[in-house]
Amino acid sequence: MMWIPIDRTLNKPLIRQIYEQIRMQILQGRLKGGDRLPSTRVLSSNLNVSRNVVLEAYEQLYAEGFIESKQGTGTYVAEGTYLEQEAKSISKNTNRRKPNMEVLEDDVIDFKSGIPALDLFPRKKWGQISREVYLEAPDSIFGYGKPEGRSEIRDVLCDYLLKTRGVRCTPEQLVITTGATQSFSLVTQLLLSHGDDVCIEDPITHELHTIFAATGAKLCPIPVDQHGMQTELIPTNINPGFIYVTPSHQFPLGGILPIDRRIQLIQYARKHNCFIVEDDYDSEYRFEGSPISSIQGLDPDRVIYIGTFSKILSPALRIGYIILPNSLIERCKNIKWLTDLHTPTLEQLTIARFIDEGYLERHIRKMKKTYKKRRDYLKKCLDRHFGTKVNVLGDFTGLHLIAEFDKISFSNEIVKTILKEHKVKIYPVEQHAIEKGKHCNKIILGYGNLDERTLEKGVKRLRDGLILSIN
């Protein structure tokens, strides 16, 4: 008797379930070439399904060559259908996680940075606008789009960024991307070749190490202090493909690049005929004063400006943008077309209306109050549980701060122990450093997606995990 478990609670059709079960048994060798399958009448009776369901499953298997019919004798597994590595890979991969997709237990408090308050996403208004877009859009919207994105979103972004960030551009300079990661990938394809130098802040987010190094470029780390990149340390004996900076809120240390360093950076780029890549990932959430103006506004011909909606709205939207000097626009559009043709159109139109009708600015004003409250509460918790043994850095902007501890080195072993025994996930700055050994006593504490009760519990667990180190 052939055992085929089916689940009527799944959305997957019964035909597909039966087909997949038999196919897998054949590939794994549990059903061997020449084995006879039960008749459709018998199998439908055993599974308590319509005979037509089994017939269609068998027809699909027959069309793909898994089974064959022998007139007058029945249906058999075809020869040559056993795939040896399939059986091995199934057993090996049953519990394998995807790369960089760490699965944490439900009771773990995760201080991951860059995650906004997911429960405060403006679902109702977003859903209303989305529905209107879907119902009111012309039929052409459901076809293919242009690689640079819809004019609606590029028009409103130009106005919004000029008003809030001092960015100077035309809609033609904007390319809508599938998140900031794609923007960085486009930049590397535009500007880097194997062996080229690229100047980057040190530390920077580890993901960018991977993206930039994947081209075969040589990473030239420039140290960061409390004011951001130390621009006077950029080597003068190289001509880098570009210089990467996060001037409005250095990641992860949080410094703000002062005007003299910005001017020095532009002068270097002009002299060495290279571009500056400005990553403006979360500067909308500045808690003291207005957001810092962009470097791009100082020299639009030398600066490539990259932004995203992942921090101010939701990472799930996968919408970002890149503003290019005129000399790079056409090449970037061509590369974008080859990459994924275009970013999803309906989401672009929804964001365009969300911005144009003022809802984005309202959302940012609301969330600034929430994040400031969470930041202040986290600082109080750190002060209450650690006192003078911790110093807070880079907390003027964004969704994270840096906790610098006295005489504590956050080794991999300590981080793993704190996670395993105290159920709190922390992120050492050292993991993002290229030149090791300078930031061993600092950790990144993201608070955007953690309420006050969770922040209190998380800091207490952290204290319990470090109790021997701080005494």
Coordinates of C-alpha atoms in Angstrom, one line a residue:
M1 CA 0.0 0.0 0.0
M2 CA 1.4 3.4 -1.0
W3 CA 1.2 5.9 1.8
I4 CA 0.3 9.5 0.7
P5 CA -0.5 11.9 3.5
I6 CA -2.8 14.8 2.5
D7 CA -3.9 17.8 4.5
R8 CA -7.3 19.3 3.7
T9 CA -6.6 22.3 5.9
L10 CA -3.8 23.6 3.5
N11 CA -4.5 26.0 0.7
K12 CA -2.6 23.7 -1.6
P13 CA -4.9 21.7 -4.0
L14 CA -5.3 18.0 -3.3
I15 CA -4.1 17.3 -6.9
R16 CA -0.9 19.1 -6.2
Q17 CA -0.4 17.4 -2.8
I18 CA -0.8 13.9 -4.4
Y19 CA 1.4 14.7 -7.3
E20 CA 4.2 16.1 -5.1
Q21 CA 4.1 13.1 -2.7
I22 CA 4.4 10.6 -5.5
R23 CA 7.1 12.6 -7.3
M24 CA 9.2 12.9 -4.1
Q25 CA 8.9 9.2 -3.4
I26 CA 10.2 8.4 -6.9
L27 CA 13.1 10.9 -6.7
Q28 CA 14.1 9.5 -3.3
G29 CA 14.0 5.9 -4.5
R30 CA 11.2 4.8 -2.2
L31 CA 9.3 4.1 -5.4
K32 CA 11.6 2.4 -7.9
G33 CA 11.6 2.1 -11.6
G34 CA 9.2 -0.7 -12.6
D35 CA 7.1 -0.5 -9.4
R36 CA 3.4 -0.6 -10.1
L37 CA 1.2 2.2 -8.8
P38 CA -2.3 1.6 -7.5
S39 CA -5.0 2.2 -10.0
T40 CA -6.7 5.6 -9.9
R41 CA -9.9 3.9 -8.6
V42 CA -8.1 2.2 -5.7
L43 CA -6.0 5.2 -4.7
S44 CA -9.0 7.6 -4.8
S45 CA -10.9 5.2 -2.5
N46 CA -7.9 4.8 -0.1
L47 CA -7.5 8.6 0.1
N48 CA -11.2 9.4 0.1
V49 CA -10.9 11.8 -2.8
S50 CA -12.5 12.1 -6.2
R51 CA -11.1 9.8 -8.8
N52 CA -10.7 12.8 -11.1
V53 CA -8.2 14.3 -8.5
V54 CA -6.0 11.2 -8.8
L55 CA -6.4 11.1 -12.5
E56 CA -5.1 14.7 -12.9
A57 CA -2.2 14.0 -10.5
Y58 CA -1.2 10.9 -12.5
E59 CA -1.5 12.9 -15.8
Q60 CA 0.9 15.5 -14.5
L61 CA 3.4 12.7 -13.5
Y62 CA 3.0 11.1 -16.9
A63 CA 3.5 14.4 -18.7
E64 CA 6.8 14.9 -16.8
G65 CA 8.0 11.3 -17.5
F66 CA 7.8 10.0 -13.9
I67 CA 5.4 7.3 -14.7
E68 CA 4.3 5.3 -17.7
S69 CA 1.2 3.3 -18.7
K70 CA 1.5 -0.2 -20.0
Q71 CA -1.7 -1.2 -21.8
G72 CA -3.7 -3.8 -20.1
T73 CA -1.3 -4.1 -17.0
G74 CA -1.5 -0.8 -15.2
T75 CA 0.7 2.3 -14.4
Y76 CA 4.3 1.9 -13.4
V77 CA 7.2 4.1 -12.3
A78 CA 9.4 4.9 -15.2
E79 CA 13.1 3.8 -15.3
G80 CA 15.8 6.3 -14.7
T81 CA 13.8 8.6 -12.4
Y82 CA 15.7 8.0 -9.1
L83 CA 17.9 11.0 -8.3
E84 CA 20.5 9.9 -5.7
Q85 CA 21.5 13.3 -4.5
E86 CA 17.9 14.2 -3.9
A87 CA 17.6 11.7 -1.1
K88 CA 20.8 12.9 0.5
S89 CA 20.0 16.6 0.2
I90 CA 16.5 16.2 1.7
S91 CA 17.9 14.6 4.9
K92 CA 20.7 17.2 5.1
N93 CA 18.6 20.2 4.5
T94 CA 15.6 19.4 6.6
N95 CA 16.6 21.7 9.4
R96 CA 19.0 24.0 7.5
R97 CA 18.3 27.7 7.8
K98 CA 18.9 30.1 4.9
P99 CA 22.1 32.1 5.1
N100 CA 21.9 35.2 7.4
M101 CA 18.3 34.2 8.5
E102 CA 18.9 33.5 12.2
V103 CA 15.9 32.1 13.9
L104 CA 15.5 33.3 17.5
E105 CA 13.4 31.8 20.2
D106 CA 10.1 33.6 20.9
D107 CA 11.2 34.8 24.3
V108 CA 14.5 36.3 23.1
I109 CA 14.7 40.1 23.3
D110 CA 16.5 41.3 20.1
F111 CA 18.2 44.6 20.1
K112 CA 18.7 44.5 16.3
S113 CA 19.1 48.0 14.8
G114 CA 17.3 49.5 11.8
I115 CA 13.9 47.9 12.6
P116 CA 11.1 50.5 12.9
A117 CA 8.1 50.0 15.1
L118 CA 6.4 47.3 13.0
D119 CA 3.1 47.4 15.0
L120 CA 2.8 51.2 14.3
F121 CA 2.9 50.9 10.5
P122 CA 0.0 53.1 9.2
R123 CA -2.0 50.1 8.0
K124 CA -5.4 51.7 7.8
K125 CA -4.3 54.7 5.7
W126 CA -1.9 52.6 3.6
G127 CA -4.6 50.1 2.9
Q128 CA -7.1 52.8 1.9
I129 CA -4.6 54.4 -0.5
S130 CA -3.5 51.0 -1.9
R131 CA -7.1 50.0 -2.5
E132 CA -7.8 53.3 -4.3
V133 CA -4.7 52.9 -6.4
Y134 CA -5.7 49.3 -7.4
L135 CA -9.2 50.3 -8.3
E136 CA -8.6 53.6 -10.0
A137 CA -5.4 53.0 -11.9
P138 CA -5.7 52.7 -15.7
D139 CA -5.2 49.2 -17.2
S140 CA -1.7 50.2 -18.5
I141 CA -0.4 50.3 -14.9
F142 CA -0.7 46.5 -14.7
G143 CA 1.8 46.1 -17.6
Y144 CA 5.6 46.5 -17.7
G145 CA 7.1 49.7 -16.3
K146 CA 10.3 51.7 -16.9
P147 CA 13.5 50.8 -15.1
E148 CA 13.8 54.3 -13.5
G149 CA 10.3 54.0 -11.9
R150 CA 7.0 55.9 -12.2
S151 CA 7.1 59.6 -12.8
E152 CA 4.5 60.1 -10.0
I153 CA 6.9 58.9 -7.2
R154 CA 9.9 60.6 -8.8
D155 CA 8.1 64.0 -9.0
V156 CA 7.0 64.0 -5.4
L157 CA 10.3 62.7 -4.1
C158 CA 12.1 65.6 -5.7
D159 CA 9.9 68.1 -3.9
Y160 CA 10.0 66.2 -0.6
L161 CA 13.8 65.7 -0.5
L162 CA 14.5 69.3 -1.4
K163 CA 12.2 70.5 1.5
T164 CA 13.4 68.0 4.1
R165 CA 17.0 67.2 3.2
G166 CA 18.2 70.0 0.9
V167 CA 18.7 67.6 -2.0
R168 CA 18.8 69.3 -5.4
C169 CA 17.8 67.1 -8.3
T170 CA 15.3 66.7 -11.1
P171 CA 13.0 63.7 -11.5
E172 CA 15.2 62.5 -14.4
Q173 CA 18.0 62.0 -11.9
L174 CA 16.0 59.6 -9.7
V175 CA 15.9 55.9 -10.2
I176 CA 13.5 53.9 -8.0
T177 CA 15.1 50.7 -6.6
T178 CA 14.1 47.6 -4.8
G179 CA 15.5 48.8 -1.5
A180 CA 18.9 50.3 -0.6
T181 CA 20.7 47.0 -1.2
Q182 CA 19.9 47.2 -4.9
S183 CA 21.0 50.8 -4.9
F184 CA 24.4 49.8 -3.6
S185 CA 24.7 47.0 -6.1
L186 CA 23.9 49.4 -8.9
V187 CA 26.6 51.8 -7.7
T188 CA 29.2 49.0 -7.6
Q189 CA 28.3 48.0 -11.1
L190 CA 28.5 51.6 -12.3
L191 CA 31.8 52.6 -10.6
L192 CA 33.9 49.6 -9.6
S193 CA 36.0 47.1 -11.4
H194 CA 38.2 44.3 -10.1
G195 CA 41.2 45.8 -8.3
D196 CA 39.7 49.3 -7.9
D197 CA 40.1 51.1 -4.6
V198 CA 36.9 52.1 -2.7
C199 CA 37.1 54.3 0.5
I200 CA 34.6 53.4 3.2
E201 CA 34.0 54.4 6.8
D202 CA 35.3 52.0 9.4
P203 CA 33.2 50.6 11.0
I204 CA 30.3 50.3 8.6
T205 CA 27.5 47.8 8.3
H206 CA 28.9 44.4 7.6
E207 CA 26.6 43.8 4.6
L208 CA 28.3 46.6 2.7
H209 CA 31.6 44.9 3.1
T210 CA 30.2 42.0 1.2
I211 CA 28.5 44.1 -1.5
F212 CA 31.6 46.2 -2.2
A213 CA 34.1 43.4 -1.9
A214 CA 32.1 41.1 -4.3
T215 CA 33.3 43.2 -7.2
G216 CA 36.9 42.4 -6.4
A217 CA 37.5 46.0 -5.3
K218 CA 40.1 46.8 -2.6
L219 CA 38.5 48.2 0.6
C220 CA 40.3 51.2 2.0
P221 CA 38.9 51.7 5.5
I222 CA 38.9 55.3 6.9
P223 CA 38.7 55.5 10.7
V224 CA 35.6 57.1 12.3
D225 CA 35.5 59.3 15.4
Q226 CA 32.7 61.0 17.2
H227 CA 32.2 63.3 14.2
G228 CA 32.1 60.6 11.5
M229 CA 34.7 59.8 8.8
Q230 CA 38.1 61.4 9.5
T231 CA 38.4 62.8 6.0
E232 CA 42.0 64.0 6.5
L233 CA 43.0 60.4 6.6
I234 CA 41.8 59.5 3.1
P235 CA 44.9 58.5 1.1
T236 CA 46.0 61.0 -1.5
N237 CA 48.0 58.4 -3.5
I238 CA 45.0 56.6 -4.9
N239 CA 42.1 57.4 -7.1
P240 CA 39.1 55.5 -5.6
G241 CA 36.1 54.4 -7.5
F242 CA 34.0 56.2 -4.9
I243 CA 34.0 57.3 -1.2
Y244 CA 31.2 55.8 0.9
V245 CA 29.8 57.9 3.9
T246 CA 26.8 58.1 6.2
P247 CA 27.3 61.8 7.0
S248 CA 24.0 62.5 8.8
H249 CA 24.1 59.6 11.2
Q250 CA 27.2 57.5 10.9
F251 CA 26.5 53.8 11.1
P252 CA 27.0 52.4 13.7
L253 CA 28.7 55.0 15.9
G254 CA 26.2 57.8 15.2
G255 CA 28.5 60.8 14.5
I256 CA 27.4 63.8 12.3
L257 CA 29.9 64.9 9.7
P258 CA 30.7 68.6 10.2
I259 CA 30.7 71.1 7.4
D260 CA 34.5 71.4 7.2
R261 CA 34.9 67.6 6.7
R262 CA 32.1 67.7 4.1
I263 CA 33.9 70.4 2.2
Q264 CA 37.2 68.5 2.5
L265 CA 35.4 65.4 1.1
I266 CA 34.0 67.3 -1.9
Q267 CA 37.4 68.9 -2.6
Y268 CA 39.0 65.4 -2.5
A269 CA 36.4 64.0 -4.9
R270 CA 36.9 66.9 -7.4
K271 CA 40.7 66.6 -7.3
H272 CA 40.7 62.7 -7.7
N273 CA 37.8 62.7 -10.2
C274 CA 35.7 60.3 -8.1
F275 CA 32.2 60.2 -6.6
I276 CA 30.8 60.4 -3.1
V277 CA 28.1 57.9 -2.2
E278 CA 25.9 59.4 0.5
D279 CA 23.9 56.8 2.4
D280 CA 21.0 58.7 4.1
Y281 CA 19.3 55.7 5.8
D282 CA 17.5 57.1 8.8
S283 CA 18.2 60.8 9.3
E284 CA 14.5 61.8 9.2
Y285 CA 14.4 60.7 12.9
R286 CA 16.6 63.4 14.4
F287 CA 15.5 64.2 18.0
E288 CA 17.3 67.5 18.5
G289 CA 16.6 70.1 15.9
S290 CA 15.8 69.6 12.2
P291 CA 17.4 66.8 10.0
I292 CA 20.9 67.5 8.8
S293 CA 21.2 68.7 5.2
S294 CA 22.6 66.4 2.7
I295 CA 26.1 66.5 1.1
Q296 CA 24.4 66.1 -2.2
G297 CA 23.0 69.6 -1.9
L298 CA 26.5 71.0 -1.8
D299 CA 27.7 69.3 -5.1
P300 CA 25.0 67.4 -7.1
D301 CA 27.6 66.5 -9.8
R302 CA 29.9 64.7 -7.4
V303 CA 27.4 63.0 -5.0
I304 CA 25.3 59.9 -5.5
Y305 CA 22.5 60.0 -2.9
I306 CA 20.8 56.8 -1.6
G307 CA 17.6 56.7 0.4
T308 CA 15.1 54.1 1.5
F309 CA 11.7 53.7 3.0
S310 CA 12.7 50.7 5.1
K311 CA 13.4 52.7 8.3
I312 CA 10.8 55.4 8.0
L313 CA 7.9 53.0 7.0
S314 CA 8.7 49.3 6.7
P315 CA 11.5 47.0 5.3
A316 CA 8.7 44.9 3.7
L317 CA 8.0 47.6 1.1
R318 CA 11.4 47.1 -0.6
I319 CA 11.3 50.6 -2.1
G320 CA 14.4 52.7 -2.2
Y321 CA 15.9 55.3 -4.5
I322 CA 19.1 56.6 -5.9
I323 CA 19.8 60.1 -7.1
L324 CA 22.6 60.3 -9.8
P325 CA 24.7 62.9 -11.4
N326 CA 23.6 63.4 -15.0
S327 CA 26.6 61.5 -16.4
L328 CA 25.5 58.2 -14.8
I329 CA 21.8 58.2 -15.4
E330 CA 21.5 56.3 -18.6
R331 CA 24.0 53.6 -17.6
C332 CA 22.3 53.1 -14.3
K333 CA 18.9 52.7 -16.0
N334 CA 20.4 50.1 -18.4
I335 CA 21.8 48.1 -15.5
K336 CA 18.6 48.4 -13.5
W337 CA 16.7 47.0 -16.6
L338 CA 19.0 44.1 -16.8
T339 CA 18.7 43.4 -13.0
D340 CA 14.9 43.2 -12.5
L341 CA 13.3 45.4 -15.3
H342 CA 11.5 47.6 -12.8
T343 CA 10.5 48.0 -9.2
P344 CA 6.8 47.0 -8.5
T345 CA 4.6 49.7 -9.9
L346 CA 1.6 49.7 -7.6
E347 CA 3.7 50.1 -4.5
Q348 CA 5.4 53.1 -6.2
L349 CA 2.0 54.7 -6.8
T350 CA 0.9 54.1 -3.2
I351 CA 4.0 55.7 -1.8
A352 CA 3.7 58.6 -4.2
R353 CA 0.2 59.4 -2.9
F354 CA 1.2 58.7 0.7
I355 CA 3.8 61.4 0.3
D356 CA 1.9 63.8 -1.9
E357 CA -1.1 63.9 0.5
G358 CA 1.1 64.6 3.5
Y359 CA 0.7 61.3 5.3
L360 CA 4.5 60.5 5.3
E361 CA 5.3 63.7 7.1
R362 CA 2.5 63.1 9.6
H363 CA 3.8 59.6 10.2
I364 CA 7.4 60.8 10.7
R365 CA 6.2 63.4 13.2
K366 CA 4.3 60.8 15.1
M367 CA 7.1 58.3 15.1
K368 CA 9.8 60.8 16.1
K369 CA 7.9 61.2 19.4
T370 CA 7.6 57.5 19.9
Y371 CA 11.3 56.8 19.1
K372 CA 12.5 59.7 21.3
K373 CA 10.5 58.3 24.2
R374 CA 11.9 54.9 23.6
R375 CA 15.5 56.3 23.3
D376 CA 15.1 58.2 26.5
Y377 CA 13.7 55.2 28.3
L378 CA 16.5 53.0 27.1
K379 CA 19.1 55.5 28.4
K380 CA 17.3 55.6 31.8
C381 CA 17.4 51.8 31.9
L382 CA 21.1 51.7 31.1
D383 CA 21.8 54.4 33.7
R384 CA 19.7 52.5 36.3
H385 CA 21.3 49.1 35.8
F386 CA 24.9 50.1 34.9
G387 CA 25.4 53.7 36.2
T388 CA 28.8 55.1 35.4
K389 CA 30.0 51.9 33.8
V390 CA 28.3 52.7 30.6
N391 CA 28.5 55.7 28.2
V392 CA 25.9 56.3 25.5
L393 CA 27.0 57.5 22.1
G394 CA 25.4 58.4 18.8
D395 CA 21.8 58.8 20.2
F396 CA 20.8 62.1 18.5
T397 CA 19.3 60.5 15.5
G398 CA 17.8 57.2 14.2
L399 CA 16.7 53.9 15.7
H400 CA 19.7 52.8 17.7
L401 CA 22.4 54.0 20.1
I402 CA 25.8 52.8 21.1
A403 CA 26.5 51.6 24.6
E404 CA 30.2 51.8 25.5
F405 CA 31.1 49.8 28.6
D406 CA 34.0 50.2 30.9
K407 CA 36.5 47.3 30.9
I408 CA 34.2 44.9 29.0
S409 CA 35.1 43.2 25.8
F410 CA 32.2 41.8 23.8
S411 CA 33.8 38.6 22.5
N412 CA 31.8 36.1 20.4
E413 CA 31.7 33.8 23.4
I414 CA 30.2 36.5 25.7
V415 CA 27.6 37.4 23.1
K416 CA 26.6 33.7 22.6
T417 CA 26.4 33.1 26.3
I418 CA 24.2 36.1 26.9
L419 CA 21.9 34.9 24.2
K420 CA 21.8 31.3 25.4
E421 CA 21.6 31.9 29.1
H422 CA 19.8 35.2 29.4
K423 CA 17.7 35.4 26.2
V424 CA 18.9 38.7 24.9
K425 CA 20.5 39.3 21.5
I426 CA 23.1 42.1 21.3
Y427 CA 25.3 43.3 18.4
P428 CA 29.0 44.3 19.0
V429 CA 30.3 47.2 17.0
E430 CA 33.4 45.1 16.5
Q431 CA 31.5 42.8 14.1
H432 CA 31.2 45.8 11.7
A433 CA 34.8 46.9 12.0
I434 CA 37.4 46.2 9.3
E435 CA 40.4 47.0 11.4
K436 CA 39.7 45.0 14.6
G437 CA 40.4 45.8 18.2
K438 CA 39.2 49.4 18.4
H439 CA 35.6 48.9 19.4
C440 CA 35.5 45.8 21.5
N441 CA 33.7 47.5 24.4
K442 CA 30.8 48.9 22.4
I443 CA 27.5 47.3 21.4
I444 CA 24.6 48.5 19.2
L445 CA 21.3 48.7 20.9
G446 CA 18.3 49.1 18.5
Y447 CA 15.1 50.3 20.1
G448 CA 12.8 51.2 17.2
N449 CA 10.8 48.0 17.5
L450 CA 10.9 47.5 21.3
D451 CA 8.4 49.0 23.7
E452 CA 9.3 50.3 27.1
R453 CA 8.5 47.1 29.0
T454 CA 10.6 45.1 26.6
L455 CA 13.5 47.6 26.8
E456 CA 13.5 47.3 30.6
K457 CA 13.5 43.5 30.5
G458 CA 16.2 43.5 27.9
V459 CA 18.6 45.8 29.8
K460 CA 18.0 43.8 33.0
R461 CA 18.9 40.6 31.2
L462 CA 22.0 42.2 29.7
R463 CA 23.0 43.3 33.2
D464 CA 22.5 39.8 34.5
G465 CA 24.6 38.5 31.7
L466 CA 27.4 40.9 32.4
I467 CA 27.2 40.8 36.2
L468 CA 30.6 39.3 36.7
S469 CA 32.2 41.7 34.3
I470 CA 30.8 44.9 35.8
N471 CA 31.5 44.1 39.5

